[in-house]
PDB file of C-alpha atoms and ligand atoms in Angstrom:
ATOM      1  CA  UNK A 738       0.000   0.000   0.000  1.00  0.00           C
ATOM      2  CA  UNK A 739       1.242   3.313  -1.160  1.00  0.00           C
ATOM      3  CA  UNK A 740       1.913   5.781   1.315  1.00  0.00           C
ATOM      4  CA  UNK A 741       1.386   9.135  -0.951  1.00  0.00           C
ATOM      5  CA  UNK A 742      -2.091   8.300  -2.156  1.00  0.00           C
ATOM      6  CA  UNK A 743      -3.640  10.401  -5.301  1.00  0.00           C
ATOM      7  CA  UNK A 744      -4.208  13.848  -4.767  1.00  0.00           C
ATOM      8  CA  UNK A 745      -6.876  15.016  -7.102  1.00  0.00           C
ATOM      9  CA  UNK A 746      -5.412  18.592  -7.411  1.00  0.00           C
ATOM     10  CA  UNK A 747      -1.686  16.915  -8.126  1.00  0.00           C
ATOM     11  CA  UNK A 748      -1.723  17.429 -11.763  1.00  0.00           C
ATOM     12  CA  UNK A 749      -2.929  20.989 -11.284  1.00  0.00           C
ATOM     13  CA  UNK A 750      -0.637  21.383  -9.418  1.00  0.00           C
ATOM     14  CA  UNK A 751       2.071  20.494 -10.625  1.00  0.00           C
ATOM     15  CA  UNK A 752       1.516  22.170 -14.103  1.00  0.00           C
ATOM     16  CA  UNK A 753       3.077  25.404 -13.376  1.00  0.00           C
ATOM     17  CA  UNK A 754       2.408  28.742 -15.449  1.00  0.00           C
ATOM     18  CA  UNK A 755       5.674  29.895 -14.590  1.00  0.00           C
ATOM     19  CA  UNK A 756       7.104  32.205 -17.670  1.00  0.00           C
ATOM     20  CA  UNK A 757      10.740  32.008 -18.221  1.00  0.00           C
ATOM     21  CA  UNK A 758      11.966  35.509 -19.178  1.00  0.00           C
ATOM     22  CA  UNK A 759      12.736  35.878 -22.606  1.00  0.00           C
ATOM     23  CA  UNK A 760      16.364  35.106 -22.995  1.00  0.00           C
ATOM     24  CA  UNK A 761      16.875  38.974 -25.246  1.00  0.00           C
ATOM     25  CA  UNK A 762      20.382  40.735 -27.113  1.00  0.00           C
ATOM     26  CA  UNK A 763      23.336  39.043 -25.339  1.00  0.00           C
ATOM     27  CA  UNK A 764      23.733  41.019 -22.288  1.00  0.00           C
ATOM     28  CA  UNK A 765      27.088  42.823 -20.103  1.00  0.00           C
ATOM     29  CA  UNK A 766      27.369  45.326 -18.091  1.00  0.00           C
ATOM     30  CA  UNK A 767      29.306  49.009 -19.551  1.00  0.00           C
ATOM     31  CA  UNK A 768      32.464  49.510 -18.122  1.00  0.00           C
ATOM     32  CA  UNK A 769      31.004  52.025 -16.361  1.00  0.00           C
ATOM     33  CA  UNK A 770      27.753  50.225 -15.023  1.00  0.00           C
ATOM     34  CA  UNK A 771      30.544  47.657 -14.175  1.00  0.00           C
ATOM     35  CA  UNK A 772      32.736  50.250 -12.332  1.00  0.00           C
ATOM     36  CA  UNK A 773      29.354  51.473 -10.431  1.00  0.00           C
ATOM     37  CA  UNK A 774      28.476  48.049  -9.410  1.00  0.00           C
ATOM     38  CA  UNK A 775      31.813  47.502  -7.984  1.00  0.00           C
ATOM     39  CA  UNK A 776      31.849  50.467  -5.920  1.00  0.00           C
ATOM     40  CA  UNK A 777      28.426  49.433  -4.370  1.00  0.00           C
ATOM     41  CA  UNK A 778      30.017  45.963  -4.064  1.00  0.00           C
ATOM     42  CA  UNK A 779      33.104  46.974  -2.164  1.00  0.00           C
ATOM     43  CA  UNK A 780      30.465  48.030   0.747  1.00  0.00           C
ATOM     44  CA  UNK A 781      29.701  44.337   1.234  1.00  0.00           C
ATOM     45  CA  UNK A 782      31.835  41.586   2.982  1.00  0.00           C
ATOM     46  CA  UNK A 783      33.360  39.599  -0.021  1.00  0.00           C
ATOM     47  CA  UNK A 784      30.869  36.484   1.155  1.00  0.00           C
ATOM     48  CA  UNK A 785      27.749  38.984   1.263  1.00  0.00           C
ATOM     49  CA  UNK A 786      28.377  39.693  -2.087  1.00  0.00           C
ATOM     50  CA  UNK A 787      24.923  38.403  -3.371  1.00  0.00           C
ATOM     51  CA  UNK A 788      23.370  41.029  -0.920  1.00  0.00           C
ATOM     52  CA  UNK A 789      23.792  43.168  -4.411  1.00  0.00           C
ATOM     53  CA  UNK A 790      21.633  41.010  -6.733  1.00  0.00           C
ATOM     54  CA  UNK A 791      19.004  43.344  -6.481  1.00  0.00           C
ATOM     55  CA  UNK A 792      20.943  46.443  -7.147  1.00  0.00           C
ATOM     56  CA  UNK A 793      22.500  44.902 -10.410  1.00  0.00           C
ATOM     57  CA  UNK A 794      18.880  43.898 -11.467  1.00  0.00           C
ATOM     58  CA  UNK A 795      17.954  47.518 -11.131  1.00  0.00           C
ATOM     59  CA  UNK A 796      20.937  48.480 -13.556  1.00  0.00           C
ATOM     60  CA  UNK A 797      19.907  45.656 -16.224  1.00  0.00           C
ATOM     61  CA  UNK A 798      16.425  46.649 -16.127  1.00  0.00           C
ATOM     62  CA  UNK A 799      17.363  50.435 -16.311  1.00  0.00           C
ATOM     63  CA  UNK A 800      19.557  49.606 -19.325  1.00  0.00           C
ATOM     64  CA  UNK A 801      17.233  47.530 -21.149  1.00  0.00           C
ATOM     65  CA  UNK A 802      13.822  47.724 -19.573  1.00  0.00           C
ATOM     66  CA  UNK A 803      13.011  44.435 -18.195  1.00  0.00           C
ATOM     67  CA  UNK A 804      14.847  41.565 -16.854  1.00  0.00           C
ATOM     68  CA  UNK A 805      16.129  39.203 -19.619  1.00  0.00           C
ATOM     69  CA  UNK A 806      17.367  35.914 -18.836  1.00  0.00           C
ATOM     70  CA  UNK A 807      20.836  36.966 -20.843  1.00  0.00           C
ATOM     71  CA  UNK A 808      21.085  39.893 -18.125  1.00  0.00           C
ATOM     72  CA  UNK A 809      20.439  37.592 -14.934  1.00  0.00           C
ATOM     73  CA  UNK A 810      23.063  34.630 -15.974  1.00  0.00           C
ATOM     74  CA  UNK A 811      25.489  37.852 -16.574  1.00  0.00           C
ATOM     75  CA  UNK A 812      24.170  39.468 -12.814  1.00  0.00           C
ATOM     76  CA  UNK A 813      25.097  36.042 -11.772  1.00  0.00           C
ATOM     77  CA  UNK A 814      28.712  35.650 -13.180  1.00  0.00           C
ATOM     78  CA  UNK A 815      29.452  39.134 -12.147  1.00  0.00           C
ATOM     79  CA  UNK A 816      28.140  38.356  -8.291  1.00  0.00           C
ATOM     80  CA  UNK A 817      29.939  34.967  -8.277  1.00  0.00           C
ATOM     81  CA  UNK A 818      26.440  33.178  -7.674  1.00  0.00           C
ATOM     82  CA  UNK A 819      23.973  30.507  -9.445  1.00  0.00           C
ATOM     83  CA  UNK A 820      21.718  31.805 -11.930  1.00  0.00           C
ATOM     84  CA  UNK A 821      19.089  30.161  -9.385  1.00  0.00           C
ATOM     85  CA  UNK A 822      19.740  32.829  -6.684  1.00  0.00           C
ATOM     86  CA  UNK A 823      19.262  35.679  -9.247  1.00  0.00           C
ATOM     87  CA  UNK A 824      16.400  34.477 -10.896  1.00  0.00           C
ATOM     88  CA  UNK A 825      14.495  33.969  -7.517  1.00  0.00           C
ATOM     89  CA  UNK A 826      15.086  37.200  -6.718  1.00  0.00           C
ATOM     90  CA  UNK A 827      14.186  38.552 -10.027  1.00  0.00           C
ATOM     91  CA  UNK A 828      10.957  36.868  -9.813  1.00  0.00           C
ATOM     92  CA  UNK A 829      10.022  37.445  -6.583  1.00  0.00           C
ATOM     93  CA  UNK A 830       9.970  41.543  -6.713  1.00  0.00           C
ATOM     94  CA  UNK A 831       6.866  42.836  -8.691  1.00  0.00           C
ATOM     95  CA  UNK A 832       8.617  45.401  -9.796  1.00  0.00           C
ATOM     96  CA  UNK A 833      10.966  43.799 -12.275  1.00  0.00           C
ATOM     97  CA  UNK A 834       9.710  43.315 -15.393  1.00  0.00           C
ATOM     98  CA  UNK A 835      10.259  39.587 -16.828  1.00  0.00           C
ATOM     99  CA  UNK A 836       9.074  40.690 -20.590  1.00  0.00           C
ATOM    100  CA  UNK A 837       9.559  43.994 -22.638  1.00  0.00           C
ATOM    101  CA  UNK A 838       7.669  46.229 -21.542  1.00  0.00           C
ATOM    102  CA  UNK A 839       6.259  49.400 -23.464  1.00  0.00           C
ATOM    103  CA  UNK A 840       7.647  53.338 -22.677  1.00  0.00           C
ATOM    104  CA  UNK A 841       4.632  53.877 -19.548  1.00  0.00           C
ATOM    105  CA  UNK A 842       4.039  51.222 -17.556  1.00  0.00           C
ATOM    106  CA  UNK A 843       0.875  51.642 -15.754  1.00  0.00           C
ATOM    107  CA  UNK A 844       0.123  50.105 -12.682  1.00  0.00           C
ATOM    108  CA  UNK A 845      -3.584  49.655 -11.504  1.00  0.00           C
ATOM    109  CA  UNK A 846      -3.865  48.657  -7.863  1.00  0.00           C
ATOM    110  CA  UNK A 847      -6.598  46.170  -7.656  1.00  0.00           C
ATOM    111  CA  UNK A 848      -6.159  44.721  -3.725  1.00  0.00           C
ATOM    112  CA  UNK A 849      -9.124  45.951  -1.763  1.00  0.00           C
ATOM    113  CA  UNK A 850      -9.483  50.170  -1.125  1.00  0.00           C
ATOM    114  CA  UNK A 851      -9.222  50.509  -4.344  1.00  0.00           C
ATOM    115  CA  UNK A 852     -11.456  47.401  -5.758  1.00  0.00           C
ATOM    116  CA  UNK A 853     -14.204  48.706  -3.637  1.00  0.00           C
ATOM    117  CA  UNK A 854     -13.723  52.182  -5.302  1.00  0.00           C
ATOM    118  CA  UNK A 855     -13.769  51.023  -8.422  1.00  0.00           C
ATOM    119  CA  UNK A 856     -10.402  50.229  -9.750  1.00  0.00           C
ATOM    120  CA  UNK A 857     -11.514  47.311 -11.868  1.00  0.00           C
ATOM    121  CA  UNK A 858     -13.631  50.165 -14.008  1.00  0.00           C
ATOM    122  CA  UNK A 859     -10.581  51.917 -14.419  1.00  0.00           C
ATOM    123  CA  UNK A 860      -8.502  48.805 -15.379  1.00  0.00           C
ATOM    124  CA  UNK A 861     -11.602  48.141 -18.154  1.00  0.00           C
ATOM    125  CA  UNK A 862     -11.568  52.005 -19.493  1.00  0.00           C
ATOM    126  CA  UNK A 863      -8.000  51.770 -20.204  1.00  0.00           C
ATOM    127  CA  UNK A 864      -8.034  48.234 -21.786  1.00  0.00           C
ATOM    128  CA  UNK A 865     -10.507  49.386 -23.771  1.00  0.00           C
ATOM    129  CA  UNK A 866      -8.728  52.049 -24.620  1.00  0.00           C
ATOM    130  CA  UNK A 867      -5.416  50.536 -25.415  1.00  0.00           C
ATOM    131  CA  UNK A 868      -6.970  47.434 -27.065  1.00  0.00           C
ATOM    132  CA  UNK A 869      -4.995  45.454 -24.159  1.00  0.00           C
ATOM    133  CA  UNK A 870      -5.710  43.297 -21.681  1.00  0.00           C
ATOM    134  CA  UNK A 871      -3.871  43.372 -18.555  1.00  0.00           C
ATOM    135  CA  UNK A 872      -0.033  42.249 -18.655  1.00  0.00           C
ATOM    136  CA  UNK A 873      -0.462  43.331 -22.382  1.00  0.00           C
ATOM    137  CA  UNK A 874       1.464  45.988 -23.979  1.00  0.00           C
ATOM    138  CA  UNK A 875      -0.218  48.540 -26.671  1.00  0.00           C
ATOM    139  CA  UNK A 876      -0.024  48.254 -30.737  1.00  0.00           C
ATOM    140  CA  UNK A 877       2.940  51.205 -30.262  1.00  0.00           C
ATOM    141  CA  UNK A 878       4.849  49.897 -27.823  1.00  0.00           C
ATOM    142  CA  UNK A 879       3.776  52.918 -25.654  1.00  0.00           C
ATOM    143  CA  UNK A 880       1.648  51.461 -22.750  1.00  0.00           C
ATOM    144  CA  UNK A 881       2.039  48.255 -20.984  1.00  0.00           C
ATOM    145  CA  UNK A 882      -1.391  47.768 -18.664  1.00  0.00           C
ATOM    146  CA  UNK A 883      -0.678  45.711 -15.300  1.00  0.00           C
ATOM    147  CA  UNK A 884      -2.363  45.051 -12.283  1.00  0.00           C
ATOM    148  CA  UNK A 885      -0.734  45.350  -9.185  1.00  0.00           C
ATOM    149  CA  UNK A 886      -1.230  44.466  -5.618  1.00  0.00           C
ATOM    150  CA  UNK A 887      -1.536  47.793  -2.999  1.00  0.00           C
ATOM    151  CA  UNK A 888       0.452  50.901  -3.813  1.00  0.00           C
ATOM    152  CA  UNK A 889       0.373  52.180  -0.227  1.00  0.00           C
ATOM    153  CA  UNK A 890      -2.195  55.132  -0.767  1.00  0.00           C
ATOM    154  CA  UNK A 891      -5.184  53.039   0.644  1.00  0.00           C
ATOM    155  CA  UNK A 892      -7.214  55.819   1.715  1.00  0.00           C
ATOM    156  CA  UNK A 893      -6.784  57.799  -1.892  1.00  0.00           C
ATOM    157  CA  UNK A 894      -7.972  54.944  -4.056  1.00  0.00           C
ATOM    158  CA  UNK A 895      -8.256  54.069  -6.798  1.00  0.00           C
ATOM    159  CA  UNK A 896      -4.432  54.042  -7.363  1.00  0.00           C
ATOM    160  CA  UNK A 897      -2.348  54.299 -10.785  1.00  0.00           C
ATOM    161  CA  UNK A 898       0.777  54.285 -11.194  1.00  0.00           C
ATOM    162  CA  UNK A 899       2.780  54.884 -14.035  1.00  0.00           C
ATOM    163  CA  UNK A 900       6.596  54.789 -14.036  1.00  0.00           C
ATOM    164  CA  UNK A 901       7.867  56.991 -10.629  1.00  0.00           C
ATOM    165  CA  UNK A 902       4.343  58.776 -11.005  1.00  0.00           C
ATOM    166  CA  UNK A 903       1.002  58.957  -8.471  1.00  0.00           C
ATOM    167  CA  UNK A 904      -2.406  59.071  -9.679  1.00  0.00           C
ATOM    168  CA  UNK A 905      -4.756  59.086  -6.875  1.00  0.00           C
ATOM    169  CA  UNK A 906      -8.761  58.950  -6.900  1.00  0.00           C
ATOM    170  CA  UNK A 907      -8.574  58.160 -10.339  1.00  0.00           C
ATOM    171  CA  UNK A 908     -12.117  58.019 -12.370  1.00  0.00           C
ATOM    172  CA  UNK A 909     -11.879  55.572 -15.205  1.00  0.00           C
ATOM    173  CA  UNK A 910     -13.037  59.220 -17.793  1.00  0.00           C
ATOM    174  CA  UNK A 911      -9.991  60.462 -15.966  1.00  0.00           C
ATOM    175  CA  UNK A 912      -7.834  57.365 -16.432  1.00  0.00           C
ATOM    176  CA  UNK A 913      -8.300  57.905 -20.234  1.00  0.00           C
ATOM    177  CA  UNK A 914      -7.462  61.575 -20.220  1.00  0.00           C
ATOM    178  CA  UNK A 915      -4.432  60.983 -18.203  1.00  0.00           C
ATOM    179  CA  UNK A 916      -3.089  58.657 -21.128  1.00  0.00           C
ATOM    180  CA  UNK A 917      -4.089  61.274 -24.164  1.00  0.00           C
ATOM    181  CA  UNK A 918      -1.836  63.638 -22.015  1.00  0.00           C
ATOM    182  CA  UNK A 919       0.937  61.492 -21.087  1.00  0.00           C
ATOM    183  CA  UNK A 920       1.037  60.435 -25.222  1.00  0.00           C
ATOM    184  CA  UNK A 921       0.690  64.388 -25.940  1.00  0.00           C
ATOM    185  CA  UNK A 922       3.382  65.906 -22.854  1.00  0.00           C
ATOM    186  CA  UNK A 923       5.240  62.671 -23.013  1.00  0.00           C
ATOM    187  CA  UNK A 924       7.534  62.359 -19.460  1.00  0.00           C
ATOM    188  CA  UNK A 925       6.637  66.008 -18.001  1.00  0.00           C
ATOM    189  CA  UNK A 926       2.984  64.782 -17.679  1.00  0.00           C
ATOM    190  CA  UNK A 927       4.494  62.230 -14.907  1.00  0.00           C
ATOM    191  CA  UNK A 928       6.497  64.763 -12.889  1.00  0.00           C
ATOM    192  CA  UNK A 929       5.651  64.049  -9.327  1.00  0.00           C
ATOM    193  CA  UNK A 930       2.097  62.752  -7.177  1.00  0.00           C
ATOM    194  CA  UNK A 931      -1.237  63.661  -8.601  1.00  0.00           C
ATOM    195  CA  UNK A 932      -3.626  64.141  -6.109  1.00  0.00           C
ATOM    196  CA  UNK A 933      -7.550  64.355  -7.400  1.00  0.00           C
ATOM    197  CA  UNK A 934      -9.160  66.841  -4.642  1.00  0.00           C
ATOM    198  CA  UNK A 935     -11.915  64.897  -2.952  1.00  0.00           C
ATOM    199  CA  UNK A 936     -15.408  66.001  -4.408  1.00  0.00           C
ATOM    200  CA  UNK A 937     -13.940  67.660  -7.672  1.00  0.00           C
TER     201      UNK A 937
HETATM  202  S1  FES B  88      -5.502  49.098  -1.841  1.00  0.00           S
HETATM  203 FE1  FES B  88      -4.917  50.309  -3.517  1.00  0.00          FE
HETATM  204  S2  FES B  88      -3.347  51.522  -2.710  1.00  0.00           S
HETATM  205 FE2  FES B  88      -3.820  50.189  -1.079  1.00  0.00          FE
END
């Protein structure tokens, strides 16, 4: 008698949806991104070295956009580490992207302040919009569409993010202006937190 009987959620279970990042352009650091890791690096104890996986993910996503799995196994040859260590850190953070993403990525928070204000209309009004679904990225590359777990502005929901900026209280009309201007003002119509003012 077997003792692991059948588990009827096994072969669920078992079939992960994991996505391996796309492995991308052959990938190494600049001599200067090199030089600027090292100087970080030289703050850690030679052993604690992996303590800066996450700082040289930061510089391959800054050079290239996302995380590709060319620019981990180089993170991990320049750290002295298994590709193993960087990728679990790579997919652990939400904020690393593990495909191309497009020029504004916008985030819509969808845990619960802002479902119960109605983030999933604003998710909806700029699929629409877009022609994407979520996780998708726009026809032109402009717009990638994601949604996110809580931004930390609870009490100002609905939430958007896109790039570095805030978009509080957002109405999905709103949501859909906020895109015409971004395509029309390009980065200056990010600069900073937008606050809607309550009532308005
Ligand atoms: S629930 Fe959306 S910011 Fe916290």
């Amino acid at each position: 008698m077997s003792f692991h009987p059948e588990i009827p959620y096994a072969t669920a279970f078992h079939k992960s949806e994991r996505k391996l990042s796309p492995e991308g352009e052959p990938f190494a650091f600049t001599p200067e991104q090199r030089q600027k890791f090292e100087e970080l690096a030289s703050h850690y104890p030679p052993e604690q070295r992996k303590s800066t996986i996450l700082y040289a993910l930061f510089m391959v996503q800054d050079r290239i956009g996302y995380i590709s799995a060319a620019g981990m196994r180089h993170v991990a040859e320049v750290i002295g580490c298994t590709d193993a260590d960087v990728e679990d850190v790579a997919t652990y953070y939400a904020m690393f992207y593990k495909q191309p993403v497009g020029k504004y990525v916008v985030q819509v928070c969808r845990t619960l302040s802002c479902a119960l204000k109605g983030a999933e209309r604003v998710t909806e009004a700029i699929a629409n919009h877009l022609h994407v679904a979520p996780g998708g990225t726009d026809a032109s590359k402009t717009f990638t569409l994601l949604e996110v777990e809580c931004l930390g502005a609870c009490d100002r929901a609905p939430v958007v993010m896109v790039n570095d900026g805030w978009h509080e209280c957002l109405k999905p009309e709103d949501a859909v202006t906020l895109l015409e201007t971004i395509k029309a003002k390009g980065e200056s119509a990010l600069s900073g937190c937008v606050h809607a003012v309550e009532g308005k």
